[in-house]
Amino acid sequence: MNERGVPRRANRAVHRWRLPLTWLALLLVLTVGMAELEGVFRWIETDSRQVIYDRADFVTLLGRHLLVVMVASLLATLVGVSAAIAVTRRAGRDFLPLVAQIASMGQTFPPVAVLALAVPVLGFGTLPIIVALLLYGLLPIVRNTLAGLQGIDSSILEAARGMGMSRGQVLRQVELPLAAPVIVAGIRTSVTVNIATAALGATVGASNLGDPIISGIVNGNTAYILQGALMIGLLALTVDSTFERLALRRARR
Amino acid sequence: MEAPRHNRVLPALILAALVAWLGADLVSVAANRIVPGEGIATLDAIGWGGMLAGTLAMLSVAVLGFRPNPRKYRIAMAVTVATLMALPAVLALAAARQADSDMPQARLGIGPGFWVVLFVMLLAMIELRTRLGGSRLNGWALMFPVLLSWWLCLSWWLEPLALLQEFRGRSDQFVAAVLYHLALVGAAVGTSLLLGVALALAMRRFPALQRAGFGVLNFLQTIPSLALFGLLLAPLAWLAANVEWLSAIGVRGIGWAPALIALVGYSLLPMVRNTFVALSEVDPGVIDSARGMGMSRGQVFLQVRLPLALPVMLEGVRITTVQAIGLAAVAALIGAGGLGGFIFQGLGQAAMDLVLLGALPILGMALVADALLGALSERLRPGGAK
């Protein structure tokens, strides 16, 4: 394991992060060097003149995709976690049944339908995608935060209160750390779904990694489809394996 | 927990509904399909009487939340249901008032105000149902008069509604799309049920398979649907071109074949996971006593383990079905048809009512499938509602 004198800790860290790093490296290589693979795509798509998607370069597409997902997911996490905290406090407890119901019922809404329903209200473009992703991404986060906070043994909370902690201290030092794994799992679900749904945003006028796929389907160009699909797939795998790593690290502690 | 003196949820909800009712556009009218509609506020759409009646009905629900008791809650529920029943009549009234013999092509669009009121009143209904208790079935029974009223109004007095006109224009296509959508979902869920149970049984028999199996299925689940559909296109097109019997049964790079494969791929994980967990979590004591009674291995499996595991397995079927209903819509992008076709066609033509025509039934199907399968698994649970 440690033959070359590399500090053991660093070596282990690299070893543990191997999977996310591999996906990330593949994603970056593909982003920058898609044009180098022209030969391969030429072999797959023999009929078309153009085999590398060139209406926007892949760095821009990846950047836009990431931006939309990140903004939506950050806002969803912020709003979702605070909403779940608010309805589990004494002042907001009245709203708990309704919020819990909405969060569990909303899970049955298909993301495509949510996206499609957002367009008549919000119009075409990037903003409606962010709003739709934000709304849809809220649900798993709210549900998991609620489950995490409510799953804490009440005797632990009483003990913390008995030790003289204030309500805020109990929340920050006891409740949130204990609920963290479940909350992170909710954020993971939310982000994964958002990456997939954002790709569908290409059909409602947002330009991102879904673009090459849609354009390829419309023009019957398999090479475009493959390029878009590979990029989105690798992005999803990178993000998901990172979350998995985070979850494992937390579990080990 | 001490009983709250006032219900603060109802006033909050009603406030939102009233803001939309009085402040936002209730409907919109467009001269024809192409031009964008012009928003019309509630007052102009249905007049003073209608606006006041709606305001009073909503206010009364909020007021009934003060010092609540079961009787007040029941009255509030009645008012909420009545309001929901009256909403299509509101549309019909607006349609009648806006009717103009000069513009027979005019179309009535549903405005943001109407959607918000509808949504909030549904939330109020959910809130009241939770407060009143009662079974899941009761909740659905309350939806019945609402749906009846909507159906009556839609079939008699809502001719100019744009959504309805889109439907009239393609009612055959619509029915075909719904059936196709259901067939695709049914085939995917059926296939993944068979494969999933077989895989779960194999995993229980060979633990080595377990890690690899779940690894592959988790991996598949991570890949976004649009990407997976795209990745299946090339290999299937190649197979169809090179294997004769495959192309003879209709396998192409686009169409139902990649859609079905992708749907089954996504469905397998929840199916296998739930079946595996369900079969593993049966109390070993129960199995032992069944064996002690002289049951054979096969009898134990069929008469004890399987019935006990069934509710959790059904939970897997529920998750799978709801997920497949949504994913099948995406499959329209690769030419698989179904209701998603309307959505993407509508988005392409910027015809929002066509989008609604595709999206609303998908939403409805998902909710109905969720409710039906949820109720079924609750009923099958040992000691569950009979």
XYZ file of C-alpha atoms in Angstrom:
639
model
C 0.000 0.000 0.000
C 2.707 2.426 0.996
C 5.856 1.510 -0.882
C 6.814 4.838 -2.371
C 7.001 6.813 0.829
C 3.794 8.678 0.104
C 2.283 9.713 3.430
C -0.094 6.984 4.379
C -3.053 9.267 5.024
C -2.882 10.938 1.642
C -2.490 7.599 -0.034
C -5.586 6.272 1.679
C -7.534 9.372 0.855
C -6.694 8.976 -2.824
C -7.624 5.333 -2.588
C -10.995 6.135 -1.047
C -11.808 8.889 -3.475
C -10.688 6.719 -6.391
C -14.136 6.183 -7.859
C -15.366 9.800 -7.854
C -11.973 10.954 -9.104
C -12.025 8.446 -11.958
C -15.458 9.610 -13.110
C -14.404 13.247 -12.780
C -11.222 12.649 -14.773
C -13.167 10.885 -17.530
C -15.708 13.703 -17.589
C -13.024 16.376 -17.876
C -11.058 14.488 -20.520
C -14.213 14.081 -22.568
C -15.194 17.729 -22.097
C -11.905 19.018 -23.400
C -10.983 16.334 -25.864
C -14.256 15.379 -27.520
C -12.926 16.516 -30.885
C -10.020 14.054 -30.622
C -12.512 11.202 -30.715
C -13.820 12.228 -34.118
C -12.587 8.977 -35.640
C -14.589 6.866 -33.230
C -17.783 8.845 -33.782
C -17.187 8.845 -37.532
C -17.148 5.050 -37.377
C -20.453 4.994 -35.444
C -22.212 7.642 -37.515
C -21.227 7.044 -41.094
C -23.979 9.030 -42.833
C -23.595 12.500 -41.371
C -21.121 15.109 -42.497
C -20.737 16.568 -39.021
C -20.021 14.103 -36.199
C -18.883 16.343 -33.338
C -21.563 18.569 -31.808
C -20.333 22.094 -32.415
C -23.192 24.535 -31.811
C -21.649 25.199 -28.414
C -18.497 23.749 -26.965
C -18.809 21.119 -24.271
C -17.136 23.251 -21.614
C -19.917 25.842 -21.956
C -22.638 23.195 -21.982
C -21.210 21.474 -18.901
C -20.861 24.832 -17.163
C -24.477 25.799 -17.847
C -25.726 22.405 -16.763
C -23.754 22.581 -13.520
C -24.839 26.165 -12.875
C -28.541 25.371 -13.204
C -28.292 22.251 -11.043
C -26.132 23.937 -8.424
C -28.274 27.048 -8.041
C -31.471 24.978 -7.869
C -30.008 22.422 -5.464
C -28.440 25.001 -3.153
C -31.685 26.956 -2.918
C -33.693 23.751 -2.491
C -31.390 22.608 0.325
C -31.590 25.986 2.029
C -35.358 26.306 1.751
C -36.088 22.616 2.335
C -33.972 22.187 5.452
C -35.198 25.448 6.995
C -38.816 24.584 6.215
C -38.434 21.156 7.807
C -36.743 22.695 10.849
C -39.458 25.352 11.115
C -42.323 22.877 11.166
C -40.648 20.709 13.785
C -40.287 23.655 16.221
C -43.102 24.444 18.608
C -44.153 27.617 16.760
C -44.564 25.895 13.387
C -45.857 22.544 14.555
C -49.368 23.326 13.241
C -48.026 23.112 9.704
C -46.245 19.778 10.180
C -49.009 17.406 8.985
C -49.664 19.418 5.840
C -45.985 19.817 4.928
C -45.313 16.116 5.541
C -48.306 15.205 3.360
C -47.204 17.497 0.534
C -43.642 16.170 0.676
C -44.747 12.546 0.439
C -47.451 13.177 -2.164
C -45.229 15.400 -4.274
C -42.846 12.491 -4.721
C -45.380 10.866 -7.011
C -45.286 13.829 -9.403
C -43.145 12.829 -12.389
C -40.310 15.338 -12.970
C -41.245 15.682 -16.652
C -44.772 16.675 -15.729
C -43.485 19.238 -13.233
C -41.160 20.683 -15.865
C -43.932 20.735 -18.467
C -46.376 22.406 -16.076
C -43.804 25.045 -15.152
C -43.455 26.250 -18.726
C -47.028 27.586 -19.228
C -46.676 29.526 -15.977
C -43.081 30.690 -16.204
C -42.288 30.678 -19.905
C -39.303 29.283 -21.785
C -35.640 29.647 -20.865
C -33.259 28.994 -18.013
C -35.164 30.652 -15.170
C -38.229 28.380 -15.366
C -35.928 25.356 -15.333
C -34.266 26.581 -12.156
C -37.649 27.232 -10.530
C -39.018 23.841 -11.577
C -35.900 22.026 -10.365
C -35.983 23.992 -7.131
C -39.608 23.110 -6.436
C -39.162 19.473 -7.335
C -35.835 19.171 -5.534
C -37.400 20.497 -2.336
C -39.543 17.432 -1.773
C -36.936 14.742 -1.041
C -34.964 17.199 1.088
C -37.987 18.208 3.164
C -39.080 14.602 3.538
C -35.670 13.340 4.590
C -34.984 16.253 6.933
C -38.338 15.636 8.602
C -37.603 11.921 8.864
C -34.128 12.618 10.253
C -35.326 15.123 12.855
C -38.313 13.048 13.914
C -36.299 9.841 14.068
C -34.165 11.152 16.931
C -34.836 9.400 20.216
C -36.698 11.866 22.422
C -34.680 10.805 25.471
C -31.547 12.180 23.788
C -33.245 15.540 23.333
C -34.404 15.539 26.941
C -30.884 14.732 28.113
C -29.502 17.602 26.038
C -32.092 19.981 27.462
C -31.340 18.645 30.939
C -27.675 19.490 30.474
C -28.759 23.090 30.140
C -28.518 23.476 26.381
C -30.685 26.146 24.817
C -33.128 25.252 22.044
C -30.734 26.601 19.438
C -27.850 24.606 20.874
C -29.913 21.419 20.879
C -30.742 22.006 17.227
C -27.191 22.786 16.133
C -25.224 20.412 18.323
C -27.585 17.460 18.707
C -30.457 17.353 16.244
C -28.765 18.420 13.016
C -25.613 16.268 13.462
C -27.744 13.216 14.273
C -30.080 13.811 11.342
C -27.243 14.693 8.943
C -26.884 11.283 7.205
C -30.585 11.183 6.338
C -30.555 14.834 5.243
C -27.526 14.252 3.001
C -29.267 11.225 1.485
C -32.195 13.502 0.641
C -29.902 16.075 -0.953
C -28.267 13.280 -2.951
C -31.625 12.126 -4.333
C -32.549 15.704 -5.107
C -29.308 16.478 -6.962
C -29.375 13.213 -8.940
C -32.940 13.826 -10.088
C -32.078 17.437 -10.883
C -29.161 16.475 -13.133
C -31.476 14.217 -15.115
C -34.341 16.695 -15.251
C -32.096 19.614 -16.201
C -31.142 17.638 -19.319
C -34.827 17.616 -20.251
C -34.664 21.384 -19.925
C -33.078 21.393 -23.351
C -36.572 20.761 -24.727
C -37.888 23.943 -23.124
C -35.232 26.284 -24.378
C -32.452 25.985 -21.810
C -29.128 25.214 -23.396
C -27.198 22.520 -21.519
C -25.886 18.973 -21.883
C -29.329 17.809 -23.017
C -28.860 19.883 -26.186
C -26.664 17.439 -28.140
C -29.074 14.588 -27.336
C -32.178 16.476 -28.433
C -30.416 17.808 -31.507
C -29.172 14.313 -32.334
C -32.641 12.824 -32.000
C -34.138 15.534 -34.185
C -31.458 15.225 -36.886
C -30.992 11.480 -36.616
C -27.343 11.897 -35.653
C -26.336 9.089 -33.301
C -22.912 10.607 -32.625
C -24.456 13.753 -31.085
C -26.721 11.637 -28.909
C -23.804 9.551 -27.691
C -21.748 12.635 -26.856
C -24.541 14.210 -24.816
C -25.465 10.928 -23.148
C -21.850 10.162 -22.184
C -21.359 13.624 -20.705
C -24.566 13.566 -18.662
C -23.944 9.999 -17.547
C -20.418 10.815 -16.381
C -21.585 13.983 -14.621
C -24.281 12.030 -12.782
C -21.823 9.299 -11.795
C -19.249 11.832 -10.575
C -21.758 13.640 -8.371
C -23.420 10.480 -7.097
C -20.172 8.726 -6.192
C -18.996 11.878 -4.402
C -22.129 11.845 -2.284
C -21.663 8.152 -1.585
C -18.119 8.811 -0.427
C -19.345 11.611 1.849
C -21.982 9.311 3.310
C -19.438 6.549 3.959
C -17.007 8.961 5.579
C -19.729 10.218 7.884
C -20.743 6.686 8.749
C -17.182 5.734 9.685
C -16.820 8.622 12.096
C -49.017 17.793 22.821
C -51.573 20.358 23.963
C -54.395 21.014 21.534
C -53.733 24.239 19.610
C -56.329 26.905 20.332
C -56.521 27.992 16.745
C -55.785 26.307 13.505
C -53.255 28.643 11.911
C -52.812 26.599 8.748
C -56.257 27.346 7.326
C -55.994 31.166 7.593
C -52.517 31.024 6.011
C -53.796 28.914 3.103
C -56.911 31.031 2.624
C -54.840 34.208 2.617
C -52.820 32.825 -0.296
C -55.993 31.773 -2.116
C -57.621 35.172 -1.620
C -54.572 37.048 -2.866
C -54.708 34.960 -6.050
C -58.502 35.216 -6.321
C -58.555 39.000 -5.988
C -55.168 39.912 -7.415
C -54.198 37.560 -10.241
C -55.769 36.859 -13.606
C -58.475 34.229 -13.266
C -58.753 33.293 -16.918
C -57.352 34.408 -20.214
C -59.039 34.789 -23.553
C -57.334 34.381 -26.896
C -58.917 35.145 -30.247
C -57.505 31.941 -31.717
C -54.887 29.278 -31.072
C -51.889 31.296 -32.246
C -52.141 34.610 -30.403
C -51.273 34.741 -26.721
C -54.249 35.088 -24.409
C -55.206 38.283 -22.627
C -55.547 37.941 -18.872
C -58.848 38.775 -17.208
C -59.168 39.440 -13.478
C -61.853 37.771 -11.371
C -64.080 40.836 -11.192
C -64.268 41.213 -14.964
C -64.466 37.486 -15.558
C -67.441 36.600 -13.352
C -68.763 39.888 -11.982
C -69.301 41.227 -8.455
C -71.680 38.498 -7.322
C -69.413 35.614 -8.191
C -66.336 37.303 -6.781
C -68.070 38.084 -3.499
C -69.524 34.580 -3.159
C -66.089 33.037 -3.691
C -64.446 35.424 -1.233
C -67.049 34.706 1.437
C -66.786 30.924 0.982
C -63.022 31.031 1.381
C -63.160 33.430 4.336
C -65.602 31.173 6.124
C -63.139 28.274 5.904
C -60.477 30.453 7.531
C -62.869 31.655 10.234
C -63.912 28.076 11.055
C -60.274 27.427 11.961
C -60.612 29.635 15.037
C -61.318 27.658 18.219
C -61.822 24.551 16.126
C -63.794 21.481 17.093
C -64.729 18.458 14.984
C -68.066 19.975 14.014
C -66.465 23.174 12.755
C -63.905 21.129 10.855
C -66.673 19.141 9.202
C -68.460 22.338 8.151
C -65.169 23.736 6.831
C -64.649 20.518 4.881
C -68.135 20.820 3.384
C -67.454 24.429 2.340
C -64.075 23.418 0.844
C -65.619 20.588 -1.166
C -68.402 22.915 -2.308
C -65.826 25.492 -3.406
C -63.929 22.874 -5.366
C -67.196 21.797 -6.970
C -68.024 25.394 -7.844
C -64.669 26.102 -9.508
C -65.552 24.545 -12.894
C -68.852 26.443 -12.751
C -66.780 29.610 -12.292
C -64.976 28.756 -15.508
C -68.277 28.084 -17.248
C -69.636 31.442 -16.056
C -66.519 33.210 -17.270
C -66.829 31.427 -20.603
C -70.464 32.457 -20.960
C -69.716 36.093 -20.099
C -66.813 36.282 -22.490
C -68.686 34.573 -25.309
C -68.642 36.825 -28.321
C -70.489 35.995 -31.512
C -67.859 37.918 -33.502
C -65.136 35.545 -32.352
C -66.360 31.979 -32.590
C -62.725 30.821 -32.509
C -62.093 32.418 -29.099
C -60.470 30.150 -26.555
C -60.625 30.357 -22.819
C -57.349 29.707 -21.012
C -57.062 28.947 -17.321
C -55.156 31.737 -15.594
C -52.680 31.616 -12.693
C -55.302 32.876 -10.245
C -57.520 29.889 -10.944
C -54.676 27.383 -10.619
C -53.571 28.843 -7.278
C -57.112 28.792 -5.858
C -57.595 25.209 -7.046
C -54.256 24.095 -5.586
C -54.727 25.867 -2.265
C -58.252 24.544 -1.789
C -56.946 21.014 -2.419
C -54.300 21.650 0.249
C -57.038 22.896 2.602
C -58.895 19.661 1.924
C -55.809 17.604 2.805
C -55.288 19.651 5.955
C -58.907 19.217 7.042
C -58.776 15.496 6.337
C -55.699 15.090 8.533
C -57.403 17.042 11.329
C -60.624 15.048 11.035
C -58.862 11.691 10.836
C -60.729 9.045 8.913
C -59.519 6.512 6.425
C -57.820 6.954 3.088
C -60.997 5.714 1.438
C -63.049 8.551 2.970
C -60.633 11.068 1.519
C -61.117 9.645 -1.948
C -64.888 9.485 -1.489
C -64.818 13.247 -0.895
C -63.110 13.733 -4.233
C -66.012 12.020 -5.976
C -68.525 14.918 -6.017
C -65.717 17.277 -7.049
C -64.753 15.117 -10.006
C -68.424 14.647 -10.926
C -68.954 18.394 -11.010
C -65.837 18.886 -13.133
C -66.926 16.171 -15.518
C -70.440 17.631 -15.881
C -69.178 21.145 -16.518
C -66.518 19.945 -18.933
C -69.009 17.993 -20.997
C -71.762 20.646 -21.114
C -70.708 24.226 -20.515
C -66.991 24.539 -21.111
C -66.873 24.343 -24.883
C -64.518 27.359 -25.341
C -61.936 26.018 -22.875
C -58.670 25.782 -24.796
C -57.655 22.576 -23.066
C -60.893 20.967 -24.164
C -60.487 22.213 -27.727
C -57.036 20.665 -27.922
C -58.598 17.443 -26.716
C -61.481 17.617 -29.211
C -58.987 18.090 -32.006
C -57.239 14.831 -31.205
C -59.491 12.709 -29.014
C -58.621 9.522 -30.920
C -54.931 10.217 -30.614
C -55.429 11.016 -26.951
C -57.119 7.727 -26.157
C -54.488 5.857 -28.151
C -51.711 7.702 -26.326
C -53.181 6.921 -22.910
C -53.542 3.242 -23.798
C -50.035 3.124 -25.253
C -48.625 4.818 -22.170
C -50.380 2.324 -19.919
C -49.244 -0.602 -22.074
C -45.621 0.566 -21.957
C -45.761 1.025 -18.183
C -47.574 -2.288 -17.730
C -45.073 -4.192 -19.860
C -42.127 -2.586 -18.046
C -43.531 -3.235 -14.576
C -44.576 -6.791 -15.488
C -41.188 -7.660 -16.957
C -39.284 -6.125 -14.080
C -41.540 -7.904 -11.579
C -40.697 -11.288 -13.105
C -37.008 -10.495 -13.550
C -36.810 -8.758 -10.180
C -38.281 -11.645 -8.206
C -36.067 -14.123 -10.049
C -33.019 -11.966 -9.386
C -33.898 -11.492 -5.730
C -34.326 -15.253 -5.293
C -30.997 -15.888 -7.015
C -29.331 -13.318 -4.768
C -30.662 -15.053 -1.674
C -29.305 -18.355 -2.957
C -25.899 -17.037 -4.093
C -24.653 -14.243 -1.809
C -21.786 -13.522 -4.213
C -24.334 -12.306 -6.721
C -25.801 -9.896 -4.209
C -22.992 -7.330 -4.191
C -22.473 -7.350 -7.924
C -26.211 -7.266 -8.646
C -26.958 -4.299 -6.438
C -23.828 -2.570 -7.730
C -24.961 -2.801 -11.342
C -28.548 -1.802 -10.543
C -27.458 1.191 -8.462
C -25.180 2.245 -11.286
C -28.054 2.065 -13.789
C -30.315 4.094 -11.527
C -27.780 6.944 -11.444
C -27.690 7.444 -15.210
C -30.198 10.118 -16.261
C -33.111 8.797 -18.296
C -32.440 10.952 -21.336
C -28.837 9.701 -21.425
C -29.812 6.053 -21.042
C -32.373 6.315 -23.839
C -29.688 7.926 -25.958
C -27.083 5.287 -25.166
C -29.487 2.466 -26.071
C -30.241 3.976 -29.445
C -27.022 3.020 -31.212
C -26.722 -0.632 -30.093
C -30.397 -1.294 -30.828
C -30.173 0.280 -34.247
C -27.166 -1.938 -34.953
C -29.007 -5.046 -33.709
C -32.059 -4.215 -35.772
C -29.893 -3.828 -38.854
C -27.982 -7.063 -38.321
C -30.370 -9.483 -36.631
C -33.322 -10.275 -38.809
C -35.835 -11.665 -36.335
C -35.348 -8.677 -34.033
C -36.251 -6.184 -36.719
C -39.139 -8.439 -37.705
C -40.768 -8.005 -34.269
C -40.375 -4.252 -34.519
C -37.128 -3.582 -32.656
C -35.604 -0.331 -33.879
C -33.087 2.148 -32.584
C -36.007 4.412 -31.754
C -39.485 3.439 -30.645
C -40.759 1.087 -27.977
C -37.721 -1.201 -27.765
C -35.186 1.198 -26.177
C -37.989 2.684 -24.076
C -38.958 -0.694 -22.668
C -35.355 -1.736 -21.975
C -34.587 1.530 -20.193
C -37.811 1.396 -18.176
C -37.095 -2.176 -17.089
C -33.527 -1.171 -16.201
C -34.747 1.614 -13.951
C -37.523 -0.491 -12.474
C -35.312 -3.411 -11.460
C -33.549 -1.703 -8.558
C -36.634 -0.824 -6.461
C -38.193 -4.158 -7.380
C -35.192 -6.313 -6.467
C -34.403 -4.300 -3.352
C -37.926 -4.527 -1.983
C -38.348 -8.212 -2.834
C -34.981 -9.054 -1.323
C -35.628 -7.096 1.863
C -39.181 -8.436 2.114
C -38.098 -12.076 1.817
C -35.165 -11.616 4.197
C -37.095 -9.829 6.898
C -39.664 -12.526 7.560
C -39.334 -13.501 11.213
C -37.187 -16.690 11.380
C -39.300 -17.877 14.310
C -42.336 -18.033 12.042
C -40.375 -20.052 9.484
C -39.141 -22.420 12.186
C -42.609 -23.053 13.515
C -43.918 -23.656 9.993
C -41.133 -26.188 9.464
C -41.944 -27.697 12.852
C -45.540 -28.181 11.753
C -44.197 -30.442 9.039
C -44.414 -28.089 6.058
C -42.075 -28.818 3.196
C -39.607 -26.198 1.938
C -41.885 -25.320 -0.950
C -44.907 -25.038 1.302
C -43.043 -22.787 3.710
C -42.079 -20.509 0.843
C -45.480 -20.381 -0.840
C -47.730 -20.408 2.222
C -45.661 -18.529 4.797
C -42.751 -16.537 3.452
C -44.360 -15.171 0.307
C -47.652 -13.974 1.873
C -45.734 -12.294 4.694
C -43.379 -10.608 2.231
C -46.118 -9.518 -0.160
C -46.890 -6.038 1.272
C -43.253 -4.916 1.051
C -42.959 -6.396 -2.446
C -46.062 -4.459 -3.463
C -44.403 -1.338 -2.138
C -41.694 -2.030 -4.719
C -44.328 -2.398 -7.434
C -45.828 0.934 -6.352
C -42.519 2.809 -6.524
C -41.719 1.178 -9.859
C -45.092 1.964 -11.409
C -45.100 5.614 -10.388
C -41.526 6.034 -11.619
C -42.264 4.263 -14.915
C -45.308 6.469 -15.599
C -43.042 9.513 -15.469
C -40.148 7.980 -17.376
C -42.401 6.699 -20.154
C -43.165 10.358 -20.874
C -39.478 11.013 -21.518
C -39.450 8.033 -23.878
C -41.604 10.072 -26.266
C -38.409 11.911 -27.166
C -37.030 8.753 -28.748
C -40.205 8.193 -30.683
C -41.928 5.851 -28.251
C -45.168 7.858 -28.362
C -47.510 7.942 -25.409
C -48.651 10.992 -23.505
C -45.162 12.462 -23.468
C -45.660 13.000 -27.209
C -48.248 15.701 -26.491
C -45.921 17.385 -23.991
C -42.972 17.636 -26.359
C -45.171 18.443 -29.364
C -46.783 21.230 -27.341
C -43.443 22.557 -26.155
C -42.231 22.570 -29.737
C -45.248 24.547 -30.967
C -45.401 26.729 -27.835
C -48.980 25.437 -27.466
C -49.281 25.333 -23.707
C -52.700 23.732 -23.635
C -51.331 20.797 -25.581
C -48.588 20.488 -22.953
C -51.272 20.422 -20.276
C -53.184 17.788 -22.217
C -50.130 15.532 -21.924
C -48.941 16.480 -18.452
C -52.216 16.465 -16.499
C -53.175 12.836 -17.356
C -49.630 11.710 -16.502
C -49.947 13.423 -13.143
C -53.379 11.890 -12.638
C -52.162 8.413 -13.582
C -49.237 8.652 -11.176
C -51.482 9.777 -8.313
C -54.099 7.090 -8.994
C -51.502 4.315 -9.318
C -49.861 5.486 -6.111
C -53.149 5.554 -4.211
C -54.415 2.199 -5.526
C -51.209 0.253 -4.944
C -50.666 1.962 -1.592
C -54.157 0.955 -0.466
C -53.630 -2.585 -1.737
C -50.368 -3.083 0.153
C -51.963 -1.639 3.297
C -54.812 -4.109 2.981
C -52.489 -7.091 2.482
C -50.412 -6.195 5.521
C -51.033 -8.797 8.231
C -53.509 -7.255 10.648
C -54.089 -4.365 8.239
C -57.444 -2.867 7.365
C -59.801 -5.553 6.159
